[in-house]
Structure formats: C-alpha cells, structure tokens
Coordinates of C-alpha atoms and ligand atoms in Angstrom, one line a residue:
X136 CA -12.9 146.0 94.8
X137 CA -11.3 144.3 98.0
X138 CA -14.1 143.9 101.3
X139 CA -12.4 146.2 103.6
X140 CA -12.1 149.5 100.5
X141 CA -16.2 148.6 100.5
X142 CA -16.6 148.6 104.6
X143 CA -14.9 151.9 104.3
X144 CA -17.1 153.0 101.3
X145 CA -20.0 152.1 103.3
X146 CA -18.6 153.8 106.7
X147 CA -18.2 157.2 104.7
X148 CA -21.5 156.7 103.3
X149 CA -22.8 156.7 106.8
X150 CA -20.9 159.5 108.7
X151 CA -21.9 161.7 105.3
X152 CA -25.6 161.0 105.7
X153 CA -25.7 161.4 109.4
X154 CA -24.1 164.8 108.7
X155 CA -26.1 165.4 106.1
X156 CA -29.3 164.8 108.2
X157 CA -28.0 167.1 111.0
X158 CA -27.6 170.0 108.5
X159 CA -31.2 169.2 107.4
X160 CA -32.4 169.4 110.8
X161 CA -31.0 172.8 111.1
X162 CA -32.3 174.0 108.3
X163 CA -36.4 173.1 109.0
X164 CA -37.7 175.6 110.8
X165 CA -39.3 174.7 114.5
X166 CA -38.5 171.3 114.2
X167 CA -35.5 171.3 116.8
X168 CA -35.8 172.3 120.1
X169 CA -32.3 174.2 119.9
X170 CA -31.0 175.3 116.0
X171 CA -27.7 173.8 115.5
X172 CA -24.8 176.3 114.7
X173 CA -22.1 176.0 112.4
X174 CA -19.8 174.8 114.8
X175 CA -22.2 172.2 116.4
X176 CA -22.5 170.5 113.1
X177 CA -19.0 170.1 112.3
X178 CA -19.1 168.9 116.2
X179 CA -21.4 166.5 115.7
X180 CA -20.2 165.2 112.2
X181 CA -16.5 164.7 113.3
X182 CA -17.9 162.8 116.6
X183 CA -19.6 160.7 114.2
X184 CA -16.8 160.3 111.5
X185 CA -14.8 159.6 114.8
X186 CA -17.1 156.8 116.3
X187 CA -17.2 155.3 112.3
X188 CA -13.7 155.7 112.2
X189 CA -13.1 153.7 115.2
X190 CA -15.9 151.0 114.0
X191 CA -14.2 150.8 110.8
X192 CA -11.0 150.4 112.3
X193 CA -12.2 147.7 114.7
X194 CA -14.4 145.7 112.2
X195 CA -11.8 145.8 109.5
X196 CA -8.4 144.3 111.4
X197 CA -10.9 141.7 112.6
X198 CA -12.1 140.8 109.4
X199 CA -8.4 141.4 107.8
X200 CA -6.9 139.0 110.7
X201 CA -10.0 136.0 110.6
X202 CA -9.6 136.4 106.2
X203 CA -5.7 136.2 106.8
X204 CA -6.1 133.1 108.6
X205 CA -8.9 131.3 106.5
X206 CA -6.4 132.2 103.6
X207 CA -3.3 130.6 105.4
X208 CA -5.5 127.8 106.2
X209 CA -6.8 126.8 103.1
X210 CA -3.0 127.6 101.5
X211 CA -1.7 124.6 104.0
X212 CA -5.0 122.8 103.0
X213 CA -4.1 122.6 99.2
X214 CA -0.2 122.1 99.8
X215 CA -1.6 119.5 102.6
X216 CA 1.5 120.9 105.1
X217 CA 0.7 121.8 108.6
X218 CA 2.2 125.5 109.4
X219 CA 0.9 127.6 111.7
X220 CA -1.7 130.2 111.3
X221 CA -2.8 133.7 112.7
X222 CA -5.2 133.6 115.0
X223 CA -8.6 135.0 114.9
X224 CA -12.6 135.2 115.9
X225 CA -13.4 132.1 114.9
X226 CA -16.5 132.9 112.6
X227 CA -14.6 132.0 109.3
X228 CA -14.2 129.0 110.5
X229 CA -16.7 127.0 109.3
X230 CA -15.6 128.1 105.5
X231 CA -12.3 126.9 106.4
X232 CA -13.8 123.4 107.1
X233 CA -15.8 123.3 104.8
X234 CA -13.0 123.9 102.1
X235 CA -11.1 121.1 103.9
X236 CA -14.2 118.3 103.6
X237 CA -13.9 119.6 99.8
X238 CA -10.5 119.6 99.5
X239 CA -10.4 116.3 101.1
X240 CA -13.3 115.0 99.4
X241 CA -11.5 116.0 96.3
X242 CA -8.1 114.6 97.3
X243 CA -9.8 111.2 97.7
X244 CA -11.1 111.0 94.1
X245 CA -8.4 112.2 92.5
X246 CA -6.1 109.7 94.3
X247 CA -9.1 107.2 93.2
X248 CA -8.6 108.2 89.5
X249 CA -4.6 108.1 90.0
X250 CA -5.3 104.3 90.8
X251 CA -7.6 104.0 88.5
X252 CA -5.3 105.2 85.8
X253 CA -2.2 103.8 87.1
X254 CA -4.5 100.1 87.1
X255 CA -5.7 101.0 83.7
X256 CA -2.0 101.9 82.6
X257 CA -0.8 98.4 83.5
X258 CA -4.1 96.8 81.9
X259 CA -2.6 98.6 78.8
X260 CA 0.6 97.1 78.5
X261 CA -0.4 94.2 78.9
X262 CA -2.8 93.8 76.1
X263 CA -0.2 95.6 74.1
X264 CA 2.7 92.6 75.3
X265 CA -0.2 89.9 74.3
X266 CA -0.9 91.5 71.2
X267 CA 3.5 91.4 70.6
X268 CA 3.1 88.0 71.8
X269 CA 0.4 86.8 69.6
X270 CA 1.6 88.7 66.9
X271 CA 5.3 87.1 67.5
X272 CA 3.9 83.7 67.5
X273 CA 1.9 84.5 64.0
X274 CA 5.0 85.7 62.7
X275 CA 6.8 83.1 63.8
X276 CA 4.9 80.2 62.0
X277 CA 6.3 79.3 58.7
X278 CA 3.1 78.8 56.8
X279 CA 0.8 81.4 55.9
X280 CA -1.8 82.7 57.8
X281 CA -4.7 85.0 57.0
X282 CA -8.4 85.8 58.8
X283 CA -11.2 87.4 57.8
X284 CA -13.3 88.4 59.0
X285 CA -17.7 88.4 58.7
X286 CA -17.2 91.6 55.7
X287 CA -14.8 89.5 54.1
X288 CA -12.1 92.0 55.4
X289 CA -8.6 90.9 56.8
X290 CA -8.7 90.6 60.3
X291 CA -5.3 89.6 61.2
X292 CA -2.2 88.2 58.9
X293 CA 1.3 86.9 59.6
X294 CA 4.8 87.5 57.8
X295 CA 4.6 84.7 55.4
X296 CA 1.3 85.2 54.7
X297 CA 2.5 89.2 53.2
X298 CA 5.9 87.1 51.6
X299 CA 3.2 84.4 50.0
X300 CA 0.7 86.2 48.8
X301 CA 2.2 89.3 48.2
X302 CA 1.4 92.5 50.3
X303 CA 2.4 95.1 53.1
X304 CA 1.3 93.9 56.0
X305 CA 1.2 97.0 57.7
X306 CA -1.4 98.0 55.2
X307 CA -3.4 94.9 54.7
X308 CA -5.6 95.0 58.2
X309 CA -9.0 95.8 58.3
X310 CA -8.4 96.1 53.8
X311 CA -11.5 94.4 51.9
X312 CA -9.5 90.9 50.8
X313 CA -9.7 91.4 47.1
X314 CA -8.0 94.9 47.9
X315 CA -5.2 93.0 49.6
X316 CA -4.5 90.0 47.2
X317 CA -4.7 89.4 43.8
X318 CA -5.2 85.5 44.0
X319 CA -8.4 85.2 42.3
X320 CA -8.8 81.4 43.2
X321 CA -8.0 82.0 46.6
X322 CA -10.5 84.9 46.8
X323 CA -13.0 82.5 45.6
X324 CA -12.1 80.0 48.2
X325 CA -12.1 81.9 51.4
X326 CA -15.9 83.9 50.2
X327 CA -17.1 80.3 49.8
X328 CA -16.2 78.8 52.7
X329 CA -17.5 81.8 54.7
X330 CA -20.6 81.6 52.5
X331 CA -21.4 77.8 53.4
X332 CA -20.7 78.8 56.9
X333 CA -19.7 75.5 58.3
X334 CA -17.7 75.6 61.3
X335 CA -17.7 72.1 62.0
X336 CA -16.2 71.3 58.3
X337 CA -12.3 72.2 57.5
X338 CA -11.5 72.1 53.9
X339 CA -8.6 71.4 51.9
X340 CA -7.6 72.3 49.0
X341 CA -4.6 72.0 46.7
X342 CA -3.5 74.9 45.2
X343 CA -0.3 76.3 43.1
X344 CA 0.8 80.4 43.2
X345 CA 3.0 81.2 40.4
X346 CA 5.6 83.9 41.5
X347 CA 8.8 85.0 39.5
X348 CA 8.6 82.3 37.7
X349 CA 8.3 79.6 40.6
X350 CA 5.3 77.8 41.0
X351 CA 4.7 76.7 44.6
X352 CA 2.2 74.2 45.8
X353 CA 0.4 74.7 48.8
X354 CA -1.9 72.9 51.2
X355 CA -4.6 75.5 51.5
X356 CA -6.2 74.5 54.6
X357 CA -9.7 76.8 55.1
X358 CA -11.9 76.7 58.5
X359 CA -14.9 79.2 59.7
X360 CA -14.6 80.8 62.7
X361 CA -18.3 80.5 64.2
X362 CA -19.7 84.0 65.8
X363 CA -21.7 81.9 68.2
X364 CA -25.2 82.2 66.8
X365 CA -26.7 79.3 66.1
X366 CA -28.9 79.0 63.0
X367 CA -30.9 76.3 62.5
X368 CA -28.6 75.1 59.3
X369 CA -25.8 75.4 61.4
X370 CA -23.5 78.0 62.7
X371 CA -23.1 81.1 60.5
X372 CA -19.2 82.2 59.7
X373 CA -17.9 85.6 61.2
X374 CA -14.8 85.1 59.3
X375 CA -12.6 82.4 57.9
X376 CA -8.6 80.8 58.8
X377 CA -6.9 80.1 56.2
X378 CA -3.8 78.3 56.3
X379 CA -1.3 77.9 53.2
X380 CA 1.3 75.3 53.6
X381 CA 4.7 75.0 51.1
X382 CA 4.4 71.3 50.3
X383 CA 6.1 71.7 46.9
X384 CA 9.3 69.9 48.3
X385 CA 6.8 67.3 49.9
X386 CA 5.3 66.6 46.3
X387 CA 8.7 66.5 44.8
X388 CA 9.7 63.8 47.4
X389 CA 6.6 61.8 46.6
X390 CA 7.0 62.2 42.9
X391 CA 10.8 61.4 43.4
X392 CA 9.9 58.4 45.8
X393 CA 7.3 57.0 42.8
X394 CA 9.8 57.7 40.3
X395 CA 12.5 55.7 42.5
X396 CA 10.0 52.9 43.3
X397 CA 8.8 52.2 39.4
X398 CA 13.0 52.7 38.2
X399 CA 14.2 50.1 41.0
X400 CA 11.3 48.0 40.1
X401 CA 12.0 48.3 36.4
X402 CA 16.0 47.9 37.2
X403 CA 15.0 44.6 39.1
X404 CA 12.7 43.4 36.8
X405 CA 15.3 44.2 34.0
X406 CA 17.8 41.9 35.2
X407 CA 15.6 39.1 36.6
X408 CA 13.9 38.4 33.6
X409 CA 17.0 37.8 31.5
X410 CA 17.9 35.4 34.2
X411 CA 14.5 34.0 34.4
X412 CA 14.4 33.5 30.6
X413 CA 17.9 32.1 30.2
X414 CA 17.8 29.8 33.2
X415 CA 14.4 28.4 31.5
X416 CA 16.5 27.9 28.2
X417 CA 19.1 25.9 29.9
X418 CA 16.3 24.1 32.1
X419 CA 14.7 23.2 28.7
X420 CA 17.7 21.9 27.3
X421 CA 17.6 24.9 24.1
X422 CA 21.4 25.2 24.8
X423 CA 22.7 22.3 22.7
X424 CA 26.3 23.0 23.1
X425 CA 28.4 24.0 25.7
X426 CA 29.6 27.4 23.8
X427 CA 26.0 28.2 24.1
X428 CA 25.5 26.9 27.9
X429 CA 28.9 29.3 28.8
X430 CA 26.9 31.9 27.0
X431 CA 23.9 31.9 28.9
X432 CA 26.2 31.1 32.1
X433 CA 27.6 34.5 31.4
X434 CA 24.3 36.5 30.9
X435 CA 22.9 35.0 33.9
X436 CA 25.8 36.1 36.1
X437 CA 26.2 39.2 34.4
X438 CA 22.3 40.2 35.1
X439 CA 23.1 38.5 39.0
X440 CA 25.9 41.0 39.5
X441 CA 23.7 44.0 37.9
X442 CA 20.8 43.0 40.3
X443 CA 23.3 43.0 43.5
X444 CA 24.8 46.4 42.5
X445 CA 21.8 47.3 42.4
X446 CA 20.3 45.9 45.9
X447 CA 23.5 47.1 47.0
X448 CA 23.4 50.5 45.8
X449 CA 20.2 50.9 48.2
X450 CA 21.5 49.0 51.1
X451 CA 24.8 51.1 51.3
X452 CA 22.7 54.4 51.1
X453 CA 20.7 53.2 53.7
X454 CA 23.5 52.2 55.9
X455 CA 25.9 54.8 55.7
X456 CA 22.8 57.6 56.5
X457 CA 21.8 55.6 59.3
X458 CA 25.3 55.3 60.3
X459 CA 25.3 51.7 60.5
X460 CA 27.6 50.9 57.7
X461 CA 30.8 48.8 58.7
X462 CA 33.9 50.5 57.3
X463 CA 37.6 48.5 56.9
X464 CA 39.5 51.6 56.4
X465 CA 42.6 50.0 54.7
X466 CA 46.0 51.5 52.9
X467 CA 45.2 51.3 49.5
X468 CA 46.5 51.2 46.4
X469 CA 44.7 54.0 44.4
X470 CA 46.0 53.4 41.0
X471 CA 46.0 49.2 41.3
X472 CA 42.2 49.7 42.4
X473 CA 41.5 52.1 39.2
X474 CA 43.2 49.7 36.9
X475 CA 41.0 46.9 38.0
X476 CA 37.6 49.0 37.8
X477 CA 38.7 49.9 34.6
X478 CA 38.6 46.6 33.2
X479 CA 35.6 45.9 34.1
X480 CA 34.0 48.1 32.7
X481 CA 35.6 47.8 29.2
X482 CA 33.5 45.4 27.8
X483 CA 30.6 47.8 28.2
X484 CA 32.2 51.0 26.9
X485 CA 33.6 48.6 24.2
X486 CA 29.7 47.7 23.4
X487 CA 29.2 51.4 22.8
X488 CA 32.8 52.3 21.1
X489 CA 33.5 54.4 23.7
X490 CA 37.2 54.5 24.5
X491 CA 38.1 54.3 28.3
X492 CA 41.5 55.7 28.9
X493 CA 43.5 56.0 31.9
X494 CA 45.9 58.8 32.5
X495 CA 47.0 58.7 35.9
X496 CA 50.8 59.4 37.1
X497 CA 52.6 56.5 37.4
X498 CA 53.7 57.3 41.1
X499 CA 52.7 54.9 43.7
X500 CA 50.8 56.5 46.6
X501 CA 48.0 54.9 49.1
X502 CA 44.7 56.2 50.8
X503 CA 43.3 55.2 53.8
X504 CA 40.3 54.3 52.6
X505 CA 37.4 51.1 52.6
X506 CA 38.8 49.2 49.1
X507 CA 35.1 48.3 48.5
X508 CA 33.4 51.5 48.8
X509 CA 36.1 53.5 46.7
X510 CA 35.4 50.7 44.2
X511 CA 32.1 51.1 44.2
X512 CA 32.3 55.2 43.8
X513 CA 34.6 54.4 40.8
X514 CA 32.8 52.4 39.1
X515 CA 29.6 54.3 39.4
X516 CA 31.5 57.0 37.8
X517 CA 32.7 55.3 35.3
X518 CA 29.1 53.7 34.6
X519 CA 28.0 56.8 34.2
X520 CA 30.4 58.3 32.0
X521 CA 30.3 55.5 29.7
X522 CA 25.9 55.6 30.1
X523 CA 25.8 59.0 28.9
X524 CA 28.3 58.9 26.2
X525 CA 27.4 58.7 22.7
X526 CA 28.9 56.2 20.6
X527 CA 32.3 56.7 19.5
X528 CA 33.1 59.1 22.1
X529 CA 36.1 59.3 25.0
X530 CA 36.2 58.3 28.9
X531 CA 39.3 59.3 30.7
X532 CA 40.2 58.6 34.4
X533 CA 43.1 60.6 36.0
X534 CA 44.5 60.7 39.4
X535 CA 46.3 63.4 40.3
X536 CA 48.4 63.5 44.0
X537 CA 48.7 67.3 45.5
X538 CA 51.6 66.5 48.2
X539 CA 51.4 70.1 49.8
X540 CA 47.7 69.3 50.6
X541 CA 47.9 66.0 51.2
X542 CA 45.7 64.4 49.2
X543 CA 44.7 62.4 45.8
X544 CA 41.9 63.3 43.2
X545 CA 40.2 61.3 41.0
X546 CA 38.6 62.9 38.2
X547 CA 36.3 60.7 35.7
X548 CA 35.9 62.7 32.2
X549 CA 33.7 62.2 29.4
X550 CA 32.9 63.7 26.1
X551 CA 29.2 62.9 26.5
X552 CA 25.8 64.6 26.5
X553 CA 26.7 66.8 29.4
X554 CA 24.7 68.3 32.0
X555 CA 22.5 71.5 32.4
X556 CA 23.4 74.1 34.8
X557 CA 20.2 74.3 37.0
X558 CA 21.0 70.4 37.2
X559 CA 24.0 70.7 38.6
X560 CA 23.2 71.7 42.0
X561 CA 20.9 69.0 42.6
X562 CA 22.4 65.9 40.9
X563 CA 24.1 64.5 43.8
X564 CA 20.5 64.6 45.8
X565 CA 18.7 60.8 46.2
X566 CA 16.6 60.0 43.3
X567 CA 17.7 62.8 41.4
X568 CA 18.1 62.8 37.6
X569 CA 18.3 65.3 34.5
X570 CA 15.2 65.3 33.1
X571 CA 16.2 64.9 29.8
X572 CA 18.5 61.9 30.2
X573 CA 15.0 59.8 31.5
X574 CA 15.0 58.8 27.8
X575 CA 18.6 58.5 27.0
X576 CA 19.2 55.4 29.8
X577 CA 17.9 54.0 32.6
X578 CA 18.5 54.6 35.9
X579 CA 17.5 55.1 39.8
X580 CA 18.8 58.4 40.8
X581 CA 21.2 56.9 43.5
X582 CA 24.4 56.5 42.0
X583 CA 25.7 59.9 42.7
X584 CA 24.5 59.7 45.9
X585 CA 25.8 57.0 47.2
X586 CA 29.5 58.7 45.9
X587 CA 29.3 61.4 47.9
X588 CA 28.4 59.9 50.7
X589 CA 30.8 57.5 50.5
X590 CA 33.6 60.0 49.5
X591 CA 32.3 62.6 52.1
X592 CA 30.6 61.1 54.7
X593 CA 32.7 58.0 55.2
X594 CA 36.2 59.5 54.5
X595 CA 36.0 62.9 55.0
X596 CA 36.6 64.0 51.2
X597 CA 35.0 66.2 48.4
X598 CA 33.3 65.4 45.1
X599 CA 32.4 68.0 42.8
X600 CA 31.1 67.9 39.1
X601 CA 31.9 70.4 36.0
X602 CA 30.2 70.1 32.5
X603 CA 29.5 71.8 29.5
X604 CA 26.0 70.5 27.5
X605 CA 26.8 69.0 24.7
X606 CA 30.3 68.7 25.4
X607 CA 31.1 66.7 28.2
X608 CA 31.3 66.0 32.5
X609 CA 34.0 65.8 34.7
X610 CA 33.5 64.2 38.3
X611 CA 36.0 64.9 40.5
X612 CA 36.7 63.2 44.3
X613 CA 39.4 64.0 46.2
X614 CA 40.4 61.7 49.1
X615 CA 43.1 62.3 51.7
X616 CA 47.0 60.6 51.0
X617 CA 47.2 57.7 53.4
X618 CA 49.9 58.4 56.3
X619 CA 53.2 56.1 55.1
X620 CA 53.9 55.9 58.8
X621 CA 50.9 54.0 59.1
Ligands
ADP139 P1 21.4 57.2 37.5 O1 21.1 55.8 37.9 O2 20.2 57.9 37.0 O3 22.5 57.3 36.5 P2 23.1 58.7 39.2 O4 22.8 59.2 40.6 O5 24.3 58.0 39.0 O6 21.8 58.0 38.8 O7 23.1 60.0 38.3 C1 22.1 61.0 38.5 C2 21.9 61.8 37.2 O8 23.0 62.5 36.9 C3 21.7 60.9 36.1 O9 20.4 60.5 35.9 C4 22.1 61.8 34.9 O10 21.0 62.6 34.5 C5 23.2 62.6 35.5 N1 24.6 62.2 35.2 C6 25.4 61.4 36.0 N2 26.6 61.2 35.5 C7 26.5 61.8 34.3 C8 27.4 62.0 33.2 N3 28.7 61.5 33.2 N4 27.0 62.7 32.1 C9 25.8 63.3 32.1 N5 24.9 63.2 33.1 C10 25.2 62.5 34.1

C-alpha cells in the first residue's frame, strides 16, 4: 500500500473518530452544556472531514512533489546524468545525499574491481602466452623430455617425448609415470634417481627402446630437481628431468669410423708387408735370378699401386667434400678411357675366371670430364664387380649415348653375389658395406663413395645401382656428352 492511500487511511480514521466522539457526547446525559442535534453533528463532522480534507490535500502534494523529486534524483544518480528535477521542501534531502555518498561510494569500488579485473585479465594472458611459449620451446626440442614430479607423477612432457615413449600427451599430465609408459627400465631409472635425491649429481645412462621393430639408442640423461629443503644428506628430489637423446646414428658413425680405421689399417698393412717382405728377399739376395728379381719387382709395385689407390681413395674423398679438389675438366674419350681400365683389370678377373667383357657401341663421342677421376670411378666399379663375383662368372661394361638427352651412361654389370634391398639405399654412404660381404672380401667402405661424388658432385651426373641377390649388380653413371663446339 503506497504512503499517500495510508495518509488518507489515517485522515479518515481521524475525521470518523472525531465524529464518532461528538455523537458520544450527545448521547451522555448532563455532560454538555448544550445537547448536540442532528444537524450540529453532521455540522461539525463535515467541518472536520473538511479541515482533514484540506490537511490531507496539503500534506500529501508536498510529500508526492519532495518523493517525486528524491525519485528523479536518485534516477539521474544511478544513470550518473544531470537532468533537472521538481522542486520541493527540502526535507528528503538528506536521503537523496545520502543515496549519492552510496551510490558513489559504490561506483568507486566497482570501478576498483573493473581495474582489478581488467589488471587480472591481462595477468591471465600472459601466463597463458608463457605457458604457449614454454610449451613451444619443449615442443620444439628434438630430444625427449619428461618431469616428474615428488609423487613420481608427470609434471610436464614435450612432443618427442609422447612420439619416443609412446603416449597422448594430452593425457599424460599429472598421470602416475608407470600409468603413462610402459618402459620398465626407464621407470626404474627416474624412481631411483628421485630416490637418491641428488641434485648436485646428473646421471647418464645408455639405453635402447625397441619400437616396430627398430631399436633406437638413446643418451638418457637423468637430473633431480631440488624442492629447496636442505636435508642434512643433501637435498631431497621434488621431481626428476629426464632427457632422452637419439644417438643411434652417432653410434653407427663411431662403429662405422672403428670399422673404417681397423679396414684402412688392415688394407695398409696388407700391402706394406708384401713389400716389406719381398724388398727383404731381394735385400738378402734370396732372388737368385733375374726371373725371380722381375717377379718380386712386380709384386712390390703392384702392392705400391694398391697402397696409393688406397691413400688416394681417402685423400680424394676428403678433397672433393671439402671442395678443395683441383679438377682438369678435359674432352675425353669415353670409350679409349674404358678400354684402358679394362685391361688393367684383367689380370685380376683372370685370377678369379671371371670374364670381363666390353659391350660398348662403337661410335666415338667425348665428355667433358677430369680423365683421372672418371678413371678412377671406373675402375672402382670394375674392382668391385670383379671382388664380388664368384669364380667363373661374367663382368660386362657398356656405354650407351642418349643424344636427345645429351648424355653418356656407363653401366658396370656382374653376375655376382648381388645385393640386398635394405642395402641398397645406403651403399653409396662413407664406410658403408653389406654386412654379409665383410667375409666374402676386404674392403673400406669408400669406393662407392668416392663414385658418386665424383660422378655427381664434380660433374654434375647420376649414379644409380640395381641388383638381384644371388644374381647379379648393375652400376650405372651417366655423365653429360661433351659440347663438339668445344
Ligand atoms: P668396399 O671397399 O667395401 O668394396 P665400396 O664402397 O666400393 O667399398 O662398396 C661398398 C659395399 O657395396 C661393398 O662393401 C659391398 O658390400 C657392396 N658392393 C659394391 N659393389 C658391389 C657389387 N658389384 N656386387 C655386390 N656388392 C657390391
């Protein structure tokens, strides 16, 4: 019920009981001086309902007006516009400013939270951009990385880490770690070396994971991370770093480079001991004739030229990659320079009755090419061939021109031992060789090599391999047709 239906409640109340108290009067005997009549009551009651009337009217557009303004006032309080409002008696006032202070009061904090939040908004993003950051820069770190933490739970992992060891990383945080991988070894690891609990102290460990298949080595790198409370046998772990680094190319490359250094050593100690020993012979005078001396001249120089070929085989490599390597490009004869290559290797594919054939077409064509280095690629081919023949088989060379694309091949067949396929990829790598052929000859792993880089590095041309095991090889090198106009 609104204030001004009450006032005029209230003013009925008291015209009624005013009336009602005249009537009353009237009605006690000998207690008025005059009795009131009929008339004189309803006299008397409308003067009063009158003077009511008039109060109410009064009291209530007063108290309308000054509640239409405080009203007005605090509506352009809360929109905080200045418009103008009624005016009034001033006694609603005081609410009015006091609703301001509040209104103000309450302004001011809520502005003071808006900052607040806007401040703790920005605060937000940007431990959400350093936590992109950091996670960017763990993801972009090639080795695997994985923490855990003092409940031997993960803490925080990177991309290779999931791709290593095997699990969503999504899922993995905050994951017990034998929930997370299956690695028992490595389980083992990180609980012990958050057991000991020495910061101080980084272990390493060497460590294979088997995965389709592949085995991969790893560097397993483990460190505590200290919590800060020193205890009096040193600092106890609140989680562990482990670090696994792919060094399964780095082992191959230092078994390769052992393998490399004991062949060379054994293919230089092959050769100098046969000189050694015959040059003793003839210094001892155990060469009575001189069909013997011509004999042992031979050997000697034989073994001299195997050693340089050798020596030379590792210099060129080393040249050519370092680009050092002086080359006299030349017009050369292709077929004159096969010819020649040929016969000297006969006598050692005669040794094994291997039959060395030529098949080239008779048409005379030049390269552009350094004589010595082709010669060298040809007759590391053809040694080759003739080394991983068995007896009694057949090495062909053919040469082949292709006008349209201007350029020669050369391809060097066998009917030998062949290679396998997951060789092939590899074989022209340094130091590479088929594991099975270890037995079947010596070697160092370089010839290839040194072919393709001095078919493909040094003249710009291709050299590709096909075989079947069992049944044969074919190395192929194509090399582009020397300009006539030259
Ligand atoms: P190597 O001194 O061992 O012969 P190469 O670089 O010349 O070194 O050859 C690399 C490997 O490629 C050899 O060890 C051998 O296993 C394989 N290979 C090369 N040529 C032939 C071939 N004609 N037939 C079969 N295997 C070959």
């Amino acid at each position: 019920m609104s204030l001004p239906s009450r006032i005029s409640i209230a003013i009925g109340l008291v015209s009624s009981l005013l009336t009602g108290g005249l009537i009353a009067l009237a009605q006690k005997p000998g207690s008025l001086l005059f009795k009131p009549g009929l008339f004189e009551i309803v006299v008397v009651s409308a003067a009063a309902g009158l003077v009511m009337g008039m109060i109410h009217l009064l009291f209530i557009n007063r108290l309308n007006s000054e509640v239409k303004q405080l009203i007005c006032h605090i509506e352009s309080l809360s929109r905080s516009e200045t418009r103008s409002c009624p005016q009034g008696v001033k006694w609603l006032m005081p609410v009015a400013d006091q609703v301001d202070r509040m209104l103000s009061l309450m302004r001011a904090k809520m502005d003071q939270l808006i900052a607040q939040r806007r401040e703790l908004d920005v605060q937000l993003r940007m431990v959400e951009a350093e936590r992109r950051h950091g996670e960017a820069i763990l993801n972009s770190i090639t080795d695997a990385v994985i923490v855990t933490d003092a409940f031997n739970e993960v803490a925080l992992a990177n991309e290779a880490a999931a791709r290593v060891l095997d699990f969503e990383l999504d899922l993995a945080v905050r994951k017990p770690l034998d929930r997370v991988i299956t690695d028992p070894t490595l389980i083992k690891l990180i609980k012990d070396t958050r057991e000991g609990g020495n910061v101080s102290l980084r272990r390493h460990v060497e460590h294979r994971v088997r995965k389709a298949g592949n085995e991969t080595a790893f560097d397993v790198s483990l460190a505590c991370v200290s919590n800060g409370q020193e205890k009096h046998h040193g600092c106890e772990a609140a989680g562990v770093v482990t670090i696994l680094r792919d060094v399964t190319r780095e082992k191959e490359i230092a078994e390769m480079k052992s393998d490399f250094v004991s062949a060379v050593s054994h293919e230089l100690r092959t050769p100098l001991s046969s000189i050694k020993a015959y040059m003793e012979m003839l210094v001892d005078g155990e060469a009575h004739d001189e069909r013997t001396r011509g004999e042992f001249y031979n050997i000697i120089q034989a073994e001299t030229n195997r050693l340089q070929r050798l020596i030379d085989n590792i210099l060129n490599i080393s040249r050519i990659e370092s680009g050092v390597v002086k080359v006299q490009r030349e017009n050369i004869s292709l077929p004159g320079l096969i010819k020649e290559a040929i016969d000297v290797m006969q006598p050692q594919a005669r040794a094994k009755s291997i039959m060395l054939v030529e098949t080239h077409t008779p048409l005379f064509f030049q390269v552009f090419a350094d004589k010595d280095m082709i010669y060298q690629a040809v007759m590391n081919l053809l040694g080759n061939a003739v080394k991983y023949t068995s007896p009694g088989g057949k090495v062909s060379v053919t040469l082949a021109v292709d006008e349209s694309r201007r350029q020669v091949t050369v391809s060097v067949s066998d009917t030998g031992m062949g290679i396998p396929g997951d060789d092939l990829p590899h074989l022209f790598g340094k130091f590479y060789r088929v594991s099975e052929h270890k037995k079947v000859a010596k070697g160092t792993g370089l010839g290839l090599n040194l072919v393709k880089h001095i078919v493909e590095t040094v003249h710009g041309g291709k050299v590709s391999v096909i075989s079947e095991l069992g049944k044969g090889s074919t190395f192929t090198f194509s090399l582009p047709l020397a300009d006539v106009s030259r």
